[in-house]
Short mmCIF file of C-alpha atoms and ligand atoms in Angstrom, two decimals:
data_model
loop_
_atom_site.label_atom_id
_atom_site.label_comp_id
_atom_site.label_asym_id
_atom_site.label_seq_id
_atom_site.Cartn_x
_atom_site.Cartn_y
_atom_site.Cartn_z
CA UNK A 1437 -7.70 24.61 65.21
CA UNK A 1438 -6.73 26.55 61.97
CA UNK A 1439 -5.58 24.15 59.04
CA UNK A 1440 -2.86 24.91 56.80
CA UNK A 1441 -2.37 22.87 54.08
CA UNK A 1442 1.46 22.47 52.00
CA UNK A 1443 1.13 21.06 48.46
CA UNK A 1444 2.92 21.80 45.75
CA UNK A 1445 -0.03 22.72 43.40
CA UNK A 1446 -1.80 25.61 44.70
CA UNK A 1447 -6.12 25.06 44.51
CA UNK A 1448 -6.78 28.36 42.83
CA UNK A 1449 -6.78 29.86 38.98
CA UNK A 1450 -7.07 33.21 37.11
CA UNK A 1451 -10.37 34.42 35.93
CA UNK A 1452 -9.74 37.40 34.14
CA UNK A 1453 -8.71 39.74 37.40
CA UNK A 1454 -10.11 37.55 39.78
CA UNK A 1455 -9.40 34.03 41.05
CA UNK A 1456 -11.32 31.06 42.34
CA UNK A 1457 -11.04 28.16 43.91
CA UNK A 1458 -10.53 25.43 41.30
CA UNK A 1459 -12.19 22.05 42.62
CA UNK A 1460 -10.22 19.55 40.76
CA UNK A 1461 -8.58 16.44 42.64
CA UNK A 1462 -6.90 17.04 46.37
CA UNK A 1463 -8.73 20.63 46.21
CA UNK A 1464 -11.97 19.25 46.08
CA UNK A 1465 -10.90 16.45 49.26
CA UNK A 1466 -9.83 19.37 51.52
CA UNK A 1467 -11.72 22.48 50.82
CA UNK A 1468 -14.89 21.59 53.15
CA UNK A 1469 -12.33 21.25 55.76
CA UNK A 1470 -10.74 24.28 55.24
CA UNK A 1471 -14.36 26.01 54.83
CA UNK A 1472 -15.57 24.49 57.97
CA UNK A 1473 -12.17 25.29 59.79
CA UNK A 1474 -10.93 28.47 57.81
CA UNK A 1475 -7.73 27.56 57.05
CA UNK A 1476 -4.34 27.99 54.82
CA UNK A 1477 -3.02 26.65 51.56
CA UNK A 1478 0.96 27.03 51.22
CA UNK A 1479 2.06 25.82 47.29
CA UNK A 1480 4.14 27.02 44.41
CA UNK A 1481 3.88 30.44 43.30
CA UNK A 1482 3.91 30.72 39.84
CA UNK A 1483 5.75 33.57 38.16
CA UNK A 1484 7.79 33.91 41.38
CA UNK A 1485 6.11 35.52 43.28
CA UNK A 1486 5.16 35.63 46.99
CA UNK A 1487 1.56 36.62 47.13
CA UNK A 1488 -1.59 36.12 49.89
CA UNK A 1489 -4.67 35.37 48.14
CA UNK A 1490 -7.42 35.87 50.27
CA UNK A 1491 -10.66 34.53 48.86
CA UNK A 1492 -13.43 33.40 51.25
CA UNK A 1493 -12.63 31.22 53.88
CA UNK A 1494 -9.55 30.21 51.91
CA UNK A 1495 -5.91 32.22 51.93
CA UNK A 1496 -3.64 30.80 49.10
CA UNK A 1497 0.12 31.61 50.29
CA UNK A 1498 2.16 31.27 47.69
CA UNK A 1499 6.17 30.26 48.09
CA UNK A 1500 8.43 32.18 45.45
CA UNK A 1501 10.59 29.68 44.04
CA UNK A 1502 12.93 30.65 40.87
CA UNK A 1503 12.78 28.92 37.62
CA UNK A 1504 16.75 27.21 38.32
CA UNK A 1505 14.93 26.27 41.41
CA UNK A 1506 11.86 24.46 40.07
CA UNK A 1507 14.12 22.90 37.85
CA UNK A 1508 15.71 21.16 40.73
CA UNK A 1509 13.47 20.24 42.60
CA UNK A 1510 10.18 19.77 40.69
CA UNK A 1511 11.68 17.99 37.53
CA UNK A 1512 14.52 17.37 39.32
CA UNK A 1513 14.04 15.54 42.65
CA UNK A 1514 10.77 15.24 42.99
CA UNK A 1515 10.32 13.59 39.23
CA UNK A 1516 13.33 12.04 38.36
CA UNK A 1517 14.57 11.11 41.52
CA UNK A 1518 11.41 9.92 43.78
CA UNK A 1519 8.39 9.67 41.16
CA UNK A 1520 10.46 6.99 39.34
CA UNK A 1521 11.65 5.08 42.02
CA UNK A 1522 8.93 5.49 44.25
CA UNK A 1523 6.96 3.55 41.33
CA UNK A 1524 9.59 1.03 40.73
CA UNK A 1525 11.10 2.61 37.29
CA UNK A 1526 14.95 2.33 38.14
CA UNK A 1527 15.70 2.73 34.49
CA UNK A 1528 14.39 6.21 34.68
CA UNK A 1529 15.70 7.01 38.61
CA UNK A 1530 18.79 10.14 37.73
CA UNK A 1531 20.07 11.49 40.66
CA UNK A 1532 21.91 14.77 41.68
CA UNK A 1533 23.29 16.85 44.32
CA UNK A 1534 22.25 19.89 42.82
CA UNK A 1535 18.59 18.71 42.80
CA UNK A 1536 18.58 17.73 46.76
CA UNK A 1537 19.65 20.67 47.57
CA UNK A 1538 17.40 22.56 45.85
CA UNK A 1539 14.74 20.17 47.04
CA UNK A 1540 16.02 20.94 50.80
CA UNK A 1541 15.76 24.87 50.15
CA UNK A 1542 12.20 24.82 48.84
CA UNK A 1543 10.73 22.24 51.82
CA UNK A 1544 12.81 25.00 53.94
CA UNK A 1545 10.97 28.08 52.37
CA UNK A 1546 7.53 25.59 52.36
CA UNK A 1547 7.65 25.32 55.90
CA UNK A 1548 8.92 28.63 56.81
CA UNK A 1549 6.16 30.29 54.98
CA UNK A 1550 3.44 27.55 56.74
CA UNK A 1551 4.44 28.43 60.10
CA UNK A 1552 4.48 32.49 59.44
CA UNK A 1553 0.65 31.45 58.59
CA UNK A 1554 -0.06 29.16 61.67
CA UNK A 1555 2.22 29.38 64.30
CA UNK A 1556 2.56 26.49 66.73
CA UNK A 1557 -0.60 25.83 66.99
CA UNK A 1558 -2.04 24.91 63.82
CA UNK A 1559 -2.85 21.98 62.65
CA UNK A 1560 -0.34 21.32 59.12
CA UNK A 1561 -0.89 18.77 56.92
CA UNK A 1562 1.73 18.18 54.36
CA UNK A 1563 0.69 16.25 51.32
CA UNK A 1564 3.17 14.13 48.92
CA UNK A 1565 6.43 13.51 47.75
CA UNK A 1566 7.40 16.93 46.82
CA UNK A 1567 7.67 17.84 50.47
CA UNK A 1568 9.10 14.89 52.28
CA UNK A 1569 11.42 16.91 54.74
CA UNK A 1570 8.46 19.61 56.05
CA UNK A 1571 7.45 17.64 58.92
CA UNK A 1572 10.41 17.94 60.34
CA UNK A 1573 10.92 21.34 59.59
CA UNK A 1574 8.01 21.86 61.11
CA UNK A 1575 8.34 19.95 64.43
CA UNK A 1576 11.83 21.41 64.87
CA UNK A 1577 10.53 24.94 64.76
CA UNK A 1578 8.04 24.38 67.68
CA UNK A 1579 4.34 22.64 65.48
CA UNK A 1580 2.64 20.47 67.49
CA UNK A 1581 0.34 19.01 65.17
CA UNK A 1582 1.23 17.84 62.03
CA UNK A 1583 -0.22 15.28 59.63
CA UNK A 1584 1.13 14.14 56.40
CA UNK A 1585 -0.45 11.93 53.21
CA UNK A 1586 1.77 10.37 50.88
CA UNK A 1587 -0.03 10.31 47.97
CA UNK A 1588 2.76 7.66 45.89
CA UNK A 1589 3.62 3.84 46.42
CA UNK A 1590 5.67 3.54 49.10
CA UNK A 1591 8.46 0.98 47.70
CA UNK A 1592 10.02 -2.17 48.78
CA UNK A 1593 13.64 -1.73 51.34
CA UNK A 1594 15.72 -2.78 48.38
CA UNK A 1595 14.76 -0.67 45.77
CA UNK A 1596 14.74 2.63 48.58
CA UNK A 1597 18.27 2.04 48.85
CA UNK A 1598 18.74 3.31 46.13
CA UNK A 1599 18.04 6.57 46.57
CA UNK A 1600 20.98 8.56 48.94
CA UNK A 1601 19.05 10.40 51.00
CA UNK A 1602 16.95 7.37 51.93
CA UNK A 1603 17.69 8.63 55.43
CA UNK A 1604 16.89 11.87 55.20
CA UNK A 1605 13.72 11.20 53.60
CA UNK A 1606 12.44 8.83 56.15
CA UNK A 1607 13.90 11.23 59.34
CA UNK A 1608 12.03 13.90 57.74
CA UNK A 1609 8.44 12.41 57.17
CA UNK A 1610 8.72 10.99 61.01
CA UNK A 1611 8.54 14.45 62.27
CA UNK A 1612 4.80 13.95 61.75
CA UNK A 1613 2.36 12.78 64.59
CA UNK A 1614 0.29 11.15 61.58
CA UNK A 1615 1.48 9.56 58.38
CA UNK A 1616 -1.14 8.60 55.88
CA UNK A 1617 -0.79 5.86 53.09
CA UNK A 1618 -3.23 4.20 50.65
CA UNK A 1619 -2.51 0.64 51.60
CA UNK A 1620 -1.34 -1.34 53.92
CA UNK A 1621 1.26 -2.81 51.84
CA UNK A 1622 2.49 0.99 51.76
CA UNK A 1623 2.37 1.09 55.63
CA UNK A 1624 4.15 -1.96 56.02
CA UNK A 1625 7.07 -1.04 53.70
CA UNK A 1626 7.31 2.50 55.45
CA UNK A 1627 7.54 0.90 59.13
CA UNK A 1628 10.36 -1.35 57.59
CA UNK A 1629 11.64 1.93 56.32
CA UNK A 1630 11.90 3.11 59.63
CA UNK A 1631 13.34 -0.29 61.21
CA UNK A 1632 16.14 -0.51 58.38
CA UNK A 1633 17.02 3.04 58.18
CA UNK A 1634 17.13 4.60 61.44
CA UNK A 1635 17.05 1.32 63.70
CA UNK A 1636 13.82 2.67 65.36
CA UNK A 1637 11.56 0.68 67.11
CA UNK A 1638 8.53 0.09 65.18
CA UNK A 1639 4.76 -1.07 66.48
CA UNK A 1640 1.85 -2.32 64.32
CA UNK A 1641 0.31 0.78 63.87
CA UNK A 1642 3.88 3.47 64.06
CA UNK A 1643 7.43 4.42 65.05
CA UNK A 1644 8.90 5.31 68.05
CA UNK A 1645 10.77 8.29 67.65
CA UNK A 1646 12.80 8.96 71.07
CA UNK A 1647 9.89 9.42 73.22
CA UNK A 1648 7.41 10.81 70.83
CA UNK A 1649 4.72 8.00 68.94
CA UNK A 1650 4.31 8.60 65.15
CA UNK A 1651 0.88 6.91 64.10
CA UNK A 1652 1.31 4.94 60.63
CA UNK A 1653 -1.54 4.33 58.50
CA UNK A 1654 -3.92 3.44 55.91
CA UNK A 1655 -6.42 6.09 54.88
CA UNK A 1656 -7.68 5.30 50.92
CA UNK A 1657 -9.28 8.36 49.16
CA UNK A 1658 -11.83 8.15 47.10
CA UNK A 1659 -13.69 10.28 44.83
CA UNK A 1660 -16.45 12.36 45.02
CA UNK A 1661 -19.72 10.50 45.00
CA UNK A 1662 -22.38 13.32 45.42
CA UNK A 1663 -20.62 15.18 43.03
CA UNK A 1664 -20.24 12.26 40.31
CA UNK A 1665 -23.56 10.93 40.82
CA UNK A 1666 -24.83 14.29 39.78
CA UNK A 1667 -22.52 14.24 36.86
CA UNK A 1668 -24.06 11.54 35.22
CA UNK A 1669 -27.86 13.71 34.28
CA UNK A 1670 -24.95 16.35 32.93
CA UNK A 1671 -23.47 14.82 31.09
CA UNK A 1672 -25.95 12.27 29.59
CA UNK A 1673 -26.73 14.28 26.34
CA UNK A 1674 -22.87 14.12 25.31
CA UNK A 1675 -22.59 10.41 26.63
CA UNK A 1676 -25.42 9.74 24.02
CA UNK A 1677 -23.93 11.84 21.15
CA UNK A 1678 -20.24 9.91 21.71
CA UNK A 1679 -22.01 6.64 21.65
CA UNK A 1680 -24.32 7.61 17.93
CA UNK A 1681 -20.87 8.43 17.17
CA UNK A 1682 -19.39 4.89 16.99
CA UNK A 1683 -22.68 2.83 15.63
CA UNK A 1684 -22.60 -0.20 16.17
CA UNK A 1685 -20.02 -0.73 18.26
CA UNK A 1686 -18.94 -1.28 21.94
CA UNK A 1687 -17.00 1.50 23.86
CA UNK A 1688 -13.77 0.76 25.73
CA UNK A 1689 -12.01 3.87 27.22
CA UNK A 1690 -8.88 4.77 29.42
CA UNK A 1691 -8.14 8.29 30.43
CA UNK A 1692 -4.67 9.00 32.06
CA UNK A 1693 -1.64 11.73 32.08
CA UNK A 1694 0.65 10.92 30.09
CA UNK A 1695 3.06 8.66 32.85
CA UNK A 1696 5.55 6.07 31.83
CA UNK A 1697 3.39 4.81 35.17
CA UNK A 1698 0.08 4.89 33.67
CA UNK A 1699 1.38 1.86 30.90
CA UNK A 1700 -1.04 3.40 27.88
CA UNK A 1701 1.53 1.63 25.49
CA UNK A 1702 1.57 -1.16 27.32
CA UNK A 1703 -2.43 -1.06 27.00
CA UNK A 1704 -2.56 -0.08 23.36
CA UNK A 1705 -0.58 -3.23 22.80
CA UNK A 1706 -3.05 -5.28 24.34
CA UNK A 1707 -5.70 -3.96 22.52
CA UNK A 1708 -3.71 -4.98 19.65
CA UNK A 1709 -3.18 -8.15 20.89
CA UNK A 1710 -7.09 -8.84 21.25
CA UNK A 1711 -8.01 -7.49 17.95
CA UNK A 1712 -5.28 -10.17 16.55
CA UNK A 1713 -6.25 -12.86 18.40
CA UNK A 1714 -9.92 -12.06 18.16
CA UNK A 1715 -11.03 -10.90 14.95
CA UNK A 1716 -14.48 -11.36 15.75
CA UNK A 1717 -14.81 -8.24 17.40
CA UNK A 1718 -12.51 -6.23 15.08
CA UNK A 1719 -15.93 -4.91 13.63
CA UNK A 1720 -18.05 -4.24 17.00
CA UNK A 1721 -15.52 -2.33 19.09
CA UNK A 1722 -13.89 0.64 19.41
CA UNK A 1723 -11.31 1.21 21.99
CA UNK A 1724 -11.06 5.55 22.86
CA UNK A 1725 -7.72 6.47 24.86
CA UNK A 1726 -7.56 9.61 26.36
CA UNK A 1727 -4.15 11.33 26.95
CA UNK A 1728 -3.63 14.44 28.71
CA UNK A 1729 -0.18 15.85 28.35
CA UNK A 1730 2.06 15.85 31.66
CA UNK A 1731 5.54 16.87 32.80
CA UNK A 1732 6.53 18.11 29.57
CA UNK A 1733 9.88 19.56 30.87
CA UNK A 1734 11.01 15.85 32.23
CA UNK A 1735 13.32 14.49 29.59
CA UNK A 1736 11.47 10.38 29.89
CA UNK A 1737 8.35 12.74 29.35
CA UNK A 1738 9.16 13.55 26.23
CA UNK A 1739 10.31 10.22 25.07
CA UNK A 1740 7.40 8.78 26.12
CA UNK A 1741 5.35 10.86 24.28
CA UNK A 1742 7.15 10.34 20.73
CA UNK A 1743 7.03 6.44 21.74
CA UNK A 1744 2.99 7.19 22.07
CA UNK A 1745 2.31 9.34 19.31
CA UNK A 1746 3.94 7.06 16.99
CA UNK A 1747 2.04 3.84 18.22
CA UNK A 1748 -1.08 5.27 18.38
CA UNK A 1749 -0.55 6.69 14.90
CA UNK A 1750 0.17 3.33 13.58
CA UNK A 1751 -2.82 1.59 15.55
CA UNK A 1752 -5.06 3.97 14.16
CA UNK A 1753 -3.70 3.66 10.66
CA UNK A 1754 -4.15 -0.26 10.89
CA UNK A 1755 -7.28 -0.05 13.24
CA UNK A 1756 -8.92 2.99 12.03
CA UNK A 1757 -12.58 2.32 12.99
CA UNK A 1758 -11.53 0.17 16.06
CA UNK A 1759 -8.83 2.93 17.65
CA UNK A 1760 -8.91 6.71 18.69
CA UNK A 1761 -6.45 8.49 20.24
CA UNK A 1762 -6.94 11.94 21.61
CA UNK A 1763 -3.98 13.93 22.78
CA UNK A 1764 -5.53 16.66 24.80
CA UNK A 1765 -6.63 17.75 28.41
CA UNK A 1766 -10.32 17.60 28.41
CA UNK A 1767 -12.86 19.29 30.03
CA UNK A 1768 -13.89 17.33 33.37
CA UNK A 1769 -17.36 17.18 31.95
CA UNK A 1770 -16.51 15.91 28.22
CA UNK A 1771 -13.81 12.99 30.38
CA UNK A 1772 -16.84 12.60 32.06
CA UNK A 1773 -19.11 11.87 29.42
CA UNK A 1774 -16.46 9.72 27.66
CA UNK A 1775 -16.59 7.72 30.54
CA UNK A 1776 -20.26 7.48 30.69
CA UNK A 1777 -20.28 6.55 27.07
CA UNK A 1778 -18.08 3.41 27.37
CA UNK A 1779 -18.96 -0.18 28.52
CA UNK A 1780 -15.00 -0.45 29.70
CA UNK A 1781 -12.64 1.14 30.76
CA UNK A 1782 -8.96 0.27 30.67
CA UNK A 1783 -6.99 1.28 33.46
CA UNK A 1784 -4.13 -0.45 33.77
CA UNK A 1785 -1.03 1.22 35.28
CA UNK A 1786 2.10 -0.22 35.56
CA UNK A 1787 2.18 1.38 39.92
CA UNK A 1788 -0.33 3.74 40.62
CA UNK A 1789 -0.19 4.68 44.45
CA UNK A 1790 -4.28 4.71 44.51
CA UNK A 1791 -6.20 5.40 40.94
CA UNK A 1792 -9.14 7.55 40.50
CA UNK A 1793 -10.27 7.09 37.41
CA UNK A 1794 -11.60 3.47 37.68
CA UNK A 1795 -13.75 5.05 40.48
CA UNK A 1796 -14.86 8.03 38.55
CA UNK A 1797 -15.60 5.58 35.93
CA UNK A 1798 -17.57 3.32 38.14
CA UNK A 1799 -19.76 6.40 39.19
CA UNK A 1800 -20.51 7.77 36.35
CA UNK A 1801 -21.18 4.96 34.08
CA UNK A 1802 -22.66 1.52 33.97
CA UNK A 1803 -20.12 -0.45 33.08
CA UNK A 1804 -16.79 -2.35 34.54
CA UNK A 1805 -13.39 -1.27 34.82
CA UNK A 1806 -10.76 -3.75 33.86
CA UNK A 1807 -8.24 -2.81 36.59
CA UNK A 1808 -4.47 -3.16 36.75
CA UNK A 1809 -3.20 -5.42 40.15
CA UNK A 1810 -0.38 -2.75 40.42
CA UNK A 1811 -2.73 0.12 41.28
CA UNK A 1812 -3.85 0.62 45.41
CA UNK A 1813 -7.17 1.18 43.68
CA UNK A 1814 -7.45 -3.19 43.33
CA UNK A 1815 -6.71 -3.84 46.84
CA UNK A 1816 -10.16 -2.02 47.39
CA UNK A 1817 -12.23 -2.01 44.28
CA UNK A 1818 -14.84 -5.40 44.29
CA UNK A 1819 -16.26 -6.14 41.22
CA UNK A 1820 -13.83 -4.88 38.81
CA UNK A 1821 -11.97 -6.80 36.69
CA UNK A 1822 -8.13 -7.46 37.83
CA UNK A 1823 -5.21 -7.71 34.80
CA UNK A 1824 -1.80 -7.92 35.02
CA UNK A 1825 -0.85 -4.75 32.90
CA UNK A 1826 2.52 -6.23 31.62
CA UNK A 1827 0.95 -8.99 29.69
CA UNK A 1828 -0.52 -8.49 26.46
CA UNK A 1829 -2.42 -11.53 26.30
CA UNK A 1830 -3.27 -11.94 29.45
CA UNK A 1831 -5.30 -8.52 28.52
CA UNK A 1832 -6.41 -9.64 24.80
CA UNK A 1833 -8.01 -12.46 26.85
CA UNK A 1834 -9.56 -10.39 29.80
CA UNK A 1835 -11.09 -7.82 27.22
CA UNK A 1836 -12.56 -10.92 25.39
CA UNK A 1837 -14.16 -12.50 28.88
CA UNK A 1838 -15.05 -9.04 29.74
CA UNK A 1839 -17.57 -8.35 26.46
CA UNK A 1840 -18.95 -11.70 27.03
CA UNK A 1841 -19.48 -11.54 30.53
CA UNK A 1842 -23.42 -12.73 31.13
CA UNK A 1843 -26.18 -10.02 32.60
CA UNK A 1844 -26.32 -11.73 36.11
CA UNK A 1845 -22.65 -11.72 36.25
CA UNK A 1846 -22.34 -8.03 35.06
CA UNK A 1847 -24.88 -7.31 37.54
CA UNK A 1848 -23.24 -8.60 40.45
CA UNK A 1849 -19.97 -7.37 40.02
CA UNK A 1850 -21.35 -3.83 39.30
CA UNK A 1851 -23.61 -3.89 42.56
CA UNK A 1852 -20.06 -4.93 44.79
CA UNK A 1853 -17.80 -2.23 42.32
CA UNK A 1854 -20.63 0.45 43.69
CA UNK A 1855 -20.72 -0.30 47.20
CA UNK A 1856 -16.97 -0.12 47.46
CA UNK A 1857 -16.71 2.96 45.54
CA UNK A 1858 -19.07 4.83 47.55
CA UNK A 1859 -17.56 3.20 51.06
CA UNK A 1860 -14.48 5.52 49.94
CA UNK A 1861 -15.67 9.03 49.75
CA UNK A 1862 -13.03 11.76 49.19
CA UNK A 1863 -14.80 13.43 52.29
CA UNK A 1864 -14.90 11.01 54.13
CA UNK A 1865 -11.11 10.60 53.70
CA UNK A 1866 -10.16 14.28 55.05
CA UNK A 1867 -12.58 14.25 57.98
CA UNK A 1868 -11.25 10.32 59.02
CA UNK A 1869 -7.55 11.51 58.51
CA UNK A 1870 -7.74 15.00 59.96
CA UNK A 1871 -9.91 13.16 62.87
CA UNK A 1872 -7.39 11.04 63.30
CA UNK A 1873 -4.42 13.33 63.68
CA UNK A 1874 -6.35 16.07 65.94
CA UNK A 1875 -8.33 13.75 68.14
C1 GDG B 875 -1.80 10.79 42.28
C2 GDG B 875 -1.37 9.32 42.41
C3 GDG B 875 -3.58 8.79 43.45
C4 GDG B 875 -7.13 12.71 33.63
N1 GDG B 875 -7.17 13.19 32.37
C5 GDG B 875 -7.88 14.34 32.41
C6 GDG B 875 -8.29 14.55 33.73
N2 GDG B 875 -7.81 13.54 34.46
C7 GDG B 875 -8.05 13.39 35.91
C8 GDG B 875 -8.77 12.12 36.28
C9 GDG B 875 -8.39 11.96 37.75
C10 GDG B 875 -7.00 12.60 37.79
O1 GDG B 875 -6.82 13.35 36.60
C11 GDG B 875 -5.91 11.54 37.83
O2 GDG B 875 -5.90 10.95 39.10
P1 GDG B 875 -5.18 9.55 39.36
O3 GDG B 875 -5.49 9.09 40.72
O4 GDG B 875 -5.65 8.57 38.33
O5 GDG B 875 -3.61 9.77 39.13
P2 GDG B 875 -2.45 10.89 39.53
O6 GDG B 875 -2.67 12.17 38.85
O7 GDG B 875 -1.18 10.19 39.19
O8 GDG B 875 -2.59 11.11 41.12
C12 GDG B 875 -2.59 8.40 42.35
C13 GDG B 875 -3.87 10.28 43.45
O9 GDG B 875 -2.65 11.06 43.44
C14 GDG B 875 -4.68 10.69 44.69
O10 GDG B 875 -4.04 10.35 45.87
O11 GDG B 875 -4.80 8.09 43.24
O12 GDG B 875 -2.22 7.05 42.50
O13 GDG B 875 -0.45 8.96 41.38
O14 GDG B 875 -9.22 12.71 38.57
O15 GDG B 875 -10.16 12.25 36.06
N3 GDG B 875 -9.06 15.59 34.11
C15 GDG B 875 -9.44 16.47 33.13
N4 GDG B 875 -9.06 16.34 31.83
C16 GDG B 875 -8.30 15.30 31.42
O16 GDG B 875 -7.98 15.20 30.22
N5 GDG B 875 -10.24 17.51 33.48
#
């Protein structure tokens, strides 16, 4: 069956005349399905235009969507609506009618557009919050087979009430045969959802919808591994020139977008805390945070990123051999190498629906991530080393443990941390979940 994809972000970028497939993140999960298959991705034109972009085995359709439109329901609904609440951040939840309808008009044109590619008989599968109300878009113009991963937390019956269309939202996913989560907390939640919102009887494993049986249920991604584990001889030269770089002294790192989610101030704080409380290692440390700039156009964006700037400034400024903070989207090989370079890394988001990073970092490097509870990533990851991102000296005192953990222990928790990481391949992930939906 031919596979056409909907996400927002299209898998493709400009080279001079040309494009190619760019193999970051959920391109890199689905494109040996969609090689194997042949198959369709539907996302965002940029530039407003509505273009076919054959290349290989891959057609990019893109859906024209105006600049007013993208306003409303990119930085609108999808990230000030659902990304905030989705993730627990009521102080930063706005809502507006303007935005949902502008949100309803672009899962419209995404759907349209999907089924002028597939027909009936395709198998879709719609990924993420931005396009909530395609399944049922789908299913009510005649699609038989349609799958869809939810990439976010899925959040606890009180706080969805919140949002208005709470209704719509969950009517609209359940026009999938397949819904995919990251946890089974997630599931759970979603199947109360579904209880709570439209009184429909719910199973272990899914909804009854009328007649029709939606299947609900975990599917972790993962990262990778091949890939990463060939990373590591790559990158090895600049690992080694990062680490001459900072003599002396032990590497901690976190890499994130910048996300009120992600809790970098949070982190930074920490940091401070366990410098204060632990002079000691004042001299033999040095903490690297990586910060790639994200949703610029979303007002708490920009907030955040004064807030940041200006703490990192000052931690620098007091710290100045024991702090760096680099404000920049790096290259996947020099994150990479960072990553290789450090003993740590600190990834500690406030909610993070999965996490990759701690597993990127566990591939490429040797060391231990120090993981928040509040990511999906904990639920799965042995070996690391679980925080509570929210308090600062509950982290001052895991970073101290973590630098004088002993060789056997290190060991151990770095043999489990590997076996767990590579028991989640992002390959494994789209074959299991497209398995599951077609078979
Ligand atoms: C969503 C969910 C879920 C970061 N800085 C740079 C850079 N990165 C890369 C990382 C990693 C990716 O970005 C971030 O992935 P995460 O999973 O950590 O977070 P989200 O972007 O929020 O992703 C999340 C995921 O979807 C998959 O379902 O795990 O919970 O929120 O790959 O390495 N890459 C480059 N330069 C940077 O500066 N090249």
């Amino acid at each position: 069956m031919k596979l056409v994809v909907l996400a927002n972000r299209e898998p493709i970028r400009r080279v001079g005349e040309r494009y190619e497939v760019a193999l970051g993140g959920l391109a890199a999960a689905l494109y040996p399905a969609i090689r194997a298959r042949g198959g369709v991705w539907v996302a965002w034109g940029p530039g407003g235009l509505d273009e076919r972009i054959a290349l290989s085995r891959l057609v990019v359709r893109r859906v024209p969507i105006s600049e007013r439109r993208v306003a409303g329901y990119y930085q609108g609904y999808a990230n000030q609506a659902l990304w905030p609440l989705f993730h627990l951040f009521l102080k930063h939840f706005r809502v507006k009618r303007g935005w949902w309808r502008d949100y309803r008009v672009v899962n419209a044109a995404f759907a349209e557009a999907a089924l002028e590619e597939g027909g009936r008989d395709a198998l879709y599968w719609v990924h993420d919050y931005h396009l909530s109300l395609a399944p049922a878009l789908l299913r009510e113009a005649g699609a038989r087979c349609i799958g869809v991963f939810w990439h976010i937390p899925w959040p606890p019956r009180e706080v969805l009430a919140v949002l208005p269309e709470a209704e719509a939202l969950v009517r609209g996913l359940l026009g999938a045969d397949l819904i995919g989560f990251h946890t089974p907390d997630y599931v759970e939640r979603f199947l109360e959802a579904a209880r709570a919102w439209l009184g429909a009887r719910v199973t272990e494993d899914g909804v009854w919808v009328g007649r029709r049986f939606v299947r609900v249920a975990a599917f972790p991604i993962g990262v990778d591994v091949a890939g990463l584990e060939a990373a590591r001889s790559r990158v090895a030269d600049r690992a080694a020139a990062i680490r001459a770089a900072y003599p002396g002294r032990r590497i901690l790192v976190g890499a994130d977008r910048l996300d009120y989610t992600k809790g970098i101030p949070e982190r930074i704080r920490g940091y401070r805390r366990f410098l204060e409380k632990y002079p000691e290692w004042a001299e033999r440390v040095v903490f690297l945070q990586l910060t790639a700039p994200s949703r610029e156009a979303v007002p708490a964006y920009r907030g955040l990123k004064s807030q940041l700037l200006r703490l990192a400034r000052a931690t620098e400024r007091r710290y100045p051999e024991a702090f760096v903070h680099r404000y920049a989207v790096l290259s996947r090989d020099e994150l990479l190498a960072h990553f290789a370079a450090a003993e740590f890394a600190l990834v500690t988001p406030l909610r993070d629906g999965m996490n990759l990073v701690a597993m990127e970092y566990a591939l490429v490097s040797e060391g231990l991530p120090l993981l928040s509870r509040f990511a999906g990533a904990a639920r799965y990851l042995k070996g690391a080393l679980l925080v509570n991102p929210y308090d600062p000296e509950g982290l001052a005192d895991a970073l101290a443990e973590a630098l004088t953990l002993s060789e056997t222990e290190r060991k151990a928790r770095r043999a489990e941390l590997l076996a767990s990481v590579k028991g989640l391949d992002v390959g494994n992930w789209a074959e299991g979940f497209l398995e599951a939906l077609s078979g």
